[in-house]
PDB file of C-alpha atoms (C1' of nucleotides) in Angstrom:
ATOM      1  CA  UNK A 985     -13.519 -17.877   2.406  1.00  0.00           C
ATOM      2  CA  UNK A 986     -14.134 -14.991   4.668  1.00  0.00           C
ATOM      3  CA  UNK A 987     -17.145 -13.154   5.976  1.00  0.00           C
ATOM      4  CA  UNK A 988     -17.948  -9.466   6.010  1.00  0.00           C
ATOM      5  CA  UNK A 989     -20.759  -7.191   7.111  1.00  0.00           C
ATOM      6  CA  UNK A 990     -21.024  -4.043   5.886  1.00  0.00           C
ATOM      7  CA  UNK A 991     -24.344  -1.365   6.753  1.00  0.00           C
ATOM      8  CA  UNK A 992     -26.209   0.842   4.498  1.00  0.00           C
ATOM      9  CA  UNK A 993     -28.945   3.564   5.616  1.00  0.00           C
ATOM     10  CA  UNK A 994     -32.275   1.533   3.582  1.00  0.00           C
ATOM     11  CA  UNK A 995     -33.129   5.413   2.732  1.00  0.00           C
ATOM     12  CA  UNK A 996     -30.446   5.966   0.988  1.00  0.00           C
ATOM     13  CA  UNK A 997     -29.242   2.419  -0.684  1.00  0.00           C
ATOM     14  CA  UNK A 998     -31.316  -0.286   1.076  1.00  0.00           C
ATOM     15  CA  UNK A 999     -31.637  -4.006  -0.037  1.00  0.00           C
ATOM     16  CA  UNK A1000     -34.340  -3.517  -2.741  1.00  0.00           C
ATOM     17  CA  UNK A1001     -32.079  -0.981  -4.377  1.00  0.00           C
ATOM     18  CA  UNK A1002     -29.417  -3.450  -4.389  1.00  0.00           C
ATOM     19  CA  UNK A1003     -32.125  -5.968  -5.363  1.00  0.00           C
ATOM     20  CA  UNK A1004     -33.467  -4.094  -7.902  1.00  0.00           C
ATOM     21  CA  UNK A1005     -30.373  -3.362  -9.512  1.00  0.00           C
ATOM     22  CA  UNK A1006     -28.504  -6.847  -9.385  1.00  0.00           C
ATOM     23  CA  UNK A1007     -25.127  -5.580  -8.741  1.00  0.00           C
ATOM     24  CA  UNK A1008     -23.846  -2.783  -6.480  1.00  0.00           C
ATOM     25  CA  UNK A1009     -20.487  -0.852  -6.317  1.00  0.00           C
ATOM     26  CA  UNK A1010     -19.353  -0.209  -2.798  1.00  0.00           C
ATOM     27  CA  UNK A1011     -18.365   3.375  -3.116  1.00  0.00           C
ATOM     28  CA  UNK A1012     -17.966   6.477  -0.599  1.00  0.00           C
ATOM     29  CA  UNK A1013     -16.207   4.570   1.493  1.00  0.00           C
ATOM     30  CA  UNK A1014     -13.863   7.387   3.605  1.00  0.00           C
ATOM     31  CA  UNK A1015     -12.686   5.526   6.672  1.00  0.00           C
ATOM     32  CA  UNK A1016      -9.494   3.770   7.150  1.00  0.00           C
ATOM     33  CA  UNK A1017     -10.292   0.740   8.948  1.00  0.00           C
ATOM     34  CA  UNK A1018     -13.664   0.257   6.600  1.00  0.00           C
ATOM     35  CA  UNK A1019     -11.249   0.676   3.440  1.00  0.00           C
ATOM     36  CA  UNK A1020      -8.826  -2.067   4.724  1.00  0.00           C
ATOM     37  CA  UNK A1021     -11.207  -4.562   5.470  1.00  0.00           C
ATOM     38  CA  UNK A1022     -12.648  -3.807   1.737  1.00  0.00           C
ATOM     39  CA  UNK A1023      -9.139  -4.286   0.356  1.00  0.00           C
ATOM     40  CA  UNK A1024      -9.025  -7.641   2.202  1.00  0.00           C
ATOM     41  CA  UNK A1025     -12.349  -9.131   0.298  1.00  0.00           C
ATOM     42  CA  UNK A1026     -12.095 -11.758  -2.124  1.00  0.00           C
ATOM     43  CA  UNK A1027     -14.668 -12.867  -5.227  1.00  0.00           C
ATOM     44  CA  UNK A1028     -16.341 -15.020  -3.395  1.00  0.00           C
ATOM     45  CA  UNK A1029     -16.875 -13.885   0.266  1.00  0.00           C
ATOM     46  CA  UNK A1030     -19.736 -13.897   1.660  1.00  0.00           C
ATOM     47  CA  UNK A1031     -21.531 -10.259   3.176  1.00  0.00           C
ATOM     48  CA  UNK A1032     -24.251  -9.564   5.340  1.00  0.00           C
ATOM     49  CA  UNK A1033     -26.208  -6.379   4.193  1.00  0.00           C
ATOM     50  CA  UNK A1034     -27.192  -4.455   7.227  1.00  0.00           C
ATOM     51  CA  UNK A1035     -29.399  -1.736   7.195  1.00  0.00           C
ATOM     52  CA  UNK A1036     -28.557   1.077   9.582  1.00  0.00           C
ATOM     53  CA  UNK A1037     -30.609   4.208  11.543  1.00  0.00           C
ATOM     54  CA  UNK A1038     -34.146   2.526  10.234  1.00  0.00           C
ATOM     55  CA  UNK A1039     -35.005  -0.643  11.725  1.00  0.00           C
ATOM     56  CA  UNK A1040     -31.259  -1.782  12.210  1.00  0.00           C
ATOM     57  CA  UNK A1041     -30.756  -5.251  11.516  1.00  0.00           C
ATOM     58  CA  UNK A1042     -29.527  -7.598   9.042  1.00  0.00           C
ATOM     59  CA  UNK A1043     -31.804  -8.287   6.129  1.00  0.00           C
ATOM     60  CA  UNK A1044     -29.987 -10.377   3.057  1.00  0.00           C
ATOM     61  CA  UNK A1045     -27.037 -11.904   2.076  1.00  0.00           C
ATOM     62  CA  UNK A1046     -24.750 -10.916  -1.056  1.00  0.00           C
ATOM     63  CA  UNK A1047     -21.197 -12.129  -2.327  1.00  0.00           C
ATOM     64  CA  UNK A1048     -17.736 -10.400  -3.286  1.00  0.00           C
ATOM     65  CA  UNK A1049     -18.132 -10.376  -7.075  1.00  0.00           C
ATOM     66  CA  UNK A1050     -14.835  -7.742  -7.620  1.00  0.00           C
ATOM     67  CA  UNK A1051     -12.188  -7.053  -5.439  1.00  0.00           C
ATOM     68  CA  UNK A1052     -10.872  -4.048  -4.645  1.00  0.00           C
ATOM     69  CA  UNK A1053      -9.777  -0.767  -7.474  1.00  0.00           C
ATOM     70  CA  UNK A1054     -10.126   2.603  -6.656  1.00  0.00           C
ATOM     71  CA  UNK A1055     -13.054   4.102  -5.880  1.00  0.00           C
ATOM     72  CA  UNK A1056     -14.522   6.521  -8.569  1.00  0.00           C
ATOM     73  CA  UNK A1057     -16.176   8.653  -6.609  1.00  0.00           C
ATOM     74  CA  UNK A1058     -12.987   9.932  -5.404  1.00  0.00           C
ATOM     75  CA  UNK A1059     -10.837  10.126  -8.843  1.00  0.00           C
ATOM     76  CA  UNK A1060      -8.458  13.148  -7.232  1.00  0.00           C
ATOM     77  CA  UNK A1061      -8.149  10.854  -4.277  1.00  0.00           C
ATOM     78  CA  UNK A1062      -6.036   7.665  -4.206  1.00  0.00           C
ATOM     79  CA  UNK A1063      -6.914   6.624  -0.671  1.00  0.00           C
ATOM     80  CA  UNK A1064     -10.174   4.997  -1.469  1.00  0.00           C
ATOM     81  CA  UNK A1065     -11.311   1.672  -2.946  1.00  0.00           C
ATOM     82  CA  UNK A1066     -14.333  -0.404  -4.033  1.00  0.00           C
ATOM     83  CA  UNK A1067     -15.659  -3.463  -4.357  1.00  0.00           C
ATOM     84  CA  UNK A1068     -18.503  -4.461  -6.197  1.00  0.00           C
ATOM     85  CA  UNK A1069     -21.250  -6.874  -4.422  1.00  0.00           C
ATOM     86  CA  UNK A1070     -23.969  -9.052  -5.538  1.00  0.00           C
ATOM     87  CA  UNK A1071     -27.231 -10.508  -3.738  1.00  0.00           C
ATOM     88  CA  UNK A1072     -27.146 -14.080  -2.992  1.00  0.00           C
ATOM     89  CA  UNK A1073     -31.164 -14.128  -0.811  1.00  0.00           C
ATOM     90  CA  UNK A1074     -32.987 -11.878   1.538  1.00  0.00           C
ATOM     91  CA  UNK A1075     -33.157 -13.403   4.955  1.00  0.00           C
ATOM     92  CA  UNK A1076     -36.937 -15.024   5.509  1.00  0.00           C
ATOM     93  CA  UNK A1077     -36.925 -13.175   8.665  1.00  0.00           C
ATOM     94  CA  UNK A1078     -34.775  -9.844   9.025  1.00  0.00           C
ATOM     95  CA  UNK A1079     -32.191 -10.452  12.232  1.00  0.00           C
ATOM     96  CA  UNK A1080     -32.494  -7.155  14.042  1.00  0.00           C
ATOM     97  CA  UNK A1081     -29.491  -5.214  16.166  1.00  0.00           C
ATOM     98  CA  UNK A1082     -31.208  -6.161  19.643  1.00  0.00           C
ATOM     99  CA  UNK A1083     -31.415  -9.439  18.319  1.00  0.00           C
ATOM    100  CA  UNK A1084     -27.888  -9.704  17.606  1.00  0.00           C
ATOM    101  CA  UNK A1085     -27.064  -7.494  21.386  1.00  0.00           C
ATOM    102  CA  UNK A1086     -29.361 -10.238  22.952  1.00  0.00           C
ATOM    103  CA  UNK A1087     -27.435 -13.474  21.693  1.00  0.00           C
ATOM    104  CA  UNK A1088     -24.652 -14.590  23.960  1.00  0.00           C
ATOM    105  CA  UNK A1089     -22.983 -15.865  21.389  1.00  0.00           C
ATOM    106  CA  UNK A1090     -22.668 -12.865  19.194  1.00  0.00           C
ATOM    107  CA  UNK A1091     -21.230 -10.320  22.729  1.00  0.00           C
ATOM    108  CA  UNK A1092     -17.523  -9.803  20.930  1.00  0.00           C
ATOM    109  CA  UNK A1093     -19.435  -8.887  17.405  1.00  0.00           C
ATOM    110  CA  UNK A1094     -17.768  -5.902  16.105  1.00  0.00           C
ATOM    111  CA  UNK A1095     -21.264  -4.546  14.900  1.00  0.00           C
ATOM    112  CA  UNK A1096     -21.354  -4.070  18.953  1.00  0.00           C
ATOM    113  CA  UNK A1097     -18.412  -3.480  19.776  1.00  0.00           C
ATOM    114  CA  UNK A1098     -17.234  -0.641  17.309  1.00  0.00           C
ATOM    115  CA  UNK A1099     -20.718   0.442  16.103  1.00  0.00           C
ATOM    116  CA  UNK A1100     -19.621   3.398  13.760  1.00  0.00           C
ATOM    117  CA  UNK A1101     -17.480   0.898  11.684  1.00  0.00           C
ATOM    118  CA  UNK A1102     -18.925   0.666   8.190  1.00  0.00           C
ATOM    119  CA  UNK A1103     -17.448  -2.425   6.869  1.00  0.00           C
ATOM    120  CA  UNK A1104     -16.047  -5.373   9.346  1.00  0.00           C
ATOM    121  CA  UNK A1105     -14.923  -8.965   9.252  1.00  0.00           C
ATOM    122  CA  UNK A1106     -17.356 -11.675  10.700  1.00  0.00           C
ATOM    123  CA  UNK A1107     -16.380 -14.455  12.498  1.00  0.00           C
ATOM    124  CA  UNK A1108     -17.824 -17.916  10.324  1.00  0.00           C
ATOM    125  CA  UNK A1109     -19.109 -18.800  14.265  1.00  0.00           C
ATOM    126  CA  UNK A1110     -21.060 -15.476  14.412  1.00  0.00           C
ATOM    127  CA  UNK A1111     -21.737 -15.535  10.479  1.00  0.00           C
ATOM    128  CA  UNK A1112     -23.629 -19.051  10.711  1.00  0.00           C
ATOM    129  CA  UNK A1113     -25.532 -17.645  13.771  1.00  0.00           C
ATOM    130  CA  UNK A1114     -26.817 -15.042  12.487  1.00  0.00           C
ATOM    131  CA  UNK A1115     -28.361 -16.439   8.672  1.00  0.00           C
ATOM    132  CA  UNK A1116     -29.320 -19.466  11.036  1.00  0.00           C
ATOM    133  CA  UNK A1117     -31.710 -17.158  13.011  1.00  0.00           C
ATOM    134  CA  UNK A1118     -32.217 -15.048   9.791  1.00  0.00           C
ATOM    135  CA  UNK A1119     -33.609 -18.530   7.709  1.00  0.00           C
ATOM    136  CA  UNK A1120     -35.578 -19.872  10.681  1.00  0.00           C
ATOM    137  CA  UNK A1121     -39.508 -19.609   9.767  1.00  0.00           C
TER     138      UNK A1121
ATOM    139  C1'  DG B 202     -34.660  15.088  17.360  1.00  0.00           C
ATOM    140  C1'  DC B 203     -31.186  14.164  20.665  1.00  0.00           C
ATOM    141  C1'  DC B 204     -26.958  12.710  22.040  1.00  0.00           C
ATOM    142  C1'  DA B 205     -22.856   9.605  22.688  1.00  0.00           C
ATOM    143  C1'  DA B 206     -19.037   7.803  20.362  1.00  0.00           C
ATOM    144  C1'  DC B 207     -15.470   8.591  17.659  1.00  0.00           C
ATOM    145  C1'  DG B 208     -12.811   9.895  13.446  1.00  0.00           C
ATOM    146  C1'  DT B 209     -10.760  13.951  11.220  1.00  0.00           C
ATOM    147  C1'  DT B 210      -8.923  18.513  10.844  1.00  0.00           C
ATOM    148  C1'  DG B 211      -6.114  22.215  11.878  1.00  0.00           C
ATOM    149  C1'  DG B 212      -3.735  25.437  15.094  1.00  0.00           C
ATOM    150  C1'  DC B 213       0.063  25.640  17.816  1.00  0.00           C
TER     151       DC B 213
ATOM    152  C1'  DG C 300       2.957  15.538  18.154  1.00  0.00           C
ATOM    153  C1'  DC C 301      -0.787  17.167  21.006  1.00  0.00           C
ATOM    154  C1'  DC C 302      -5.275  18.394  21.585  1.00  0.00           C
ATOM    155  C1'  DA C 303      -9.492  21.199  20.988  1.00  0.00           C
ATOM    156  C1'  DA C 304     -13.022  21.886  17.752  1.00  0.00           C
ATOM    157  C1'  DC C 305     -15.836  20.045  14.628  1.00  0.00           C
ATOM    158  C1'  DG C 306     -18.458  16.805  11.705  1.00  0.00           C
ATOM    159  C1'  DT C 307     -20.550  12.330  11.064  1.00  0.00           C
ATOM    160  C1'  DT C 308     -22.589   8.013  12.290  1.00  0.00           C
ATOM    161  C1'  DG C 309     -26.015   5.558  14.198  1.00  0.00           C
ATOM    162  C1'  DG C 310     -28.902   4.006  18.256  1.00  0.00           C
ATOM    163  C1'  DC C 311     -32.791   5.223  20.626  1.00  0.00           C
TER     164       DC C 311
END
DNA sequence: GCCAACGTTGGC
DNA sequence: GCCAACGTTGGC
């Protein structure tokens, strides 16, 4: 199994959305790197759902329940794919980006380290981590 | 609202 | 293929 992380402005699609409606397609995807690491998801993965600009931090986990097929939002455009995710549980306690910057453990996260990346792998170390602190009262 | 980082586009 | 211009993302 592999982890993922992948960020969404709460304005426009936050965590209650996704709540709210049970099941989300991962479309509007336009960057390379973000794409590939969508292709490489499999039913079952596990995904941290990070909300971006407003109160960045990760605030629920959700699961790979499609892999990827092109994205529909593009139909003149074979470039782009989706996946479609599902909520597994909101973390108790939201794990917020200096959070994550202040944890030793968590320095060679690519959140940090390429912070315009939309979608990105998770090491299981750094994945544990952070619902650890997420679940903690 | 500002600005840095950085990906993309297009002229040459 | 290079690089300047431009647009977008996202932290603060």
């Amino acid at each position: 199994m592999n982890y993922w992380l992948v960020k969404s402005e709460p304005d426009k699609y936050g965590w209650s959305h996704f709540t709210a409606q049970g099941r989300a397609v991962w479309d509007g995807v336009r960057n390379y790197q973000a794409r590939n690491n969508l292709v490489a998801m499999q039913v079952g993965d596990q995904v941290l759902f990070y909300h971006s600009v407003t109160n960045p931090g990760v605030v629920g986990l959700a699961t790979v329940v499609r892999e990827a097929y092109p994205d529909p939002t593009a139909p003149d455009d074979p470039r782009w794919r989706v996946v479609e995710l599902e909520p597994v549980m909101p973390l108790t306690r939201p794990v917020s980006l200096a959070q994550i910057k202040a944890e030793p453990m968590l320095g060679n996260i690519a959140l940090i380290k390429q912070s315009r990346l939309s979608v990105m792998p998770i090491r299981p170390d750094e994945f544990e981590l952070i619902v650890k602190l997420g679940m903690s009262v």
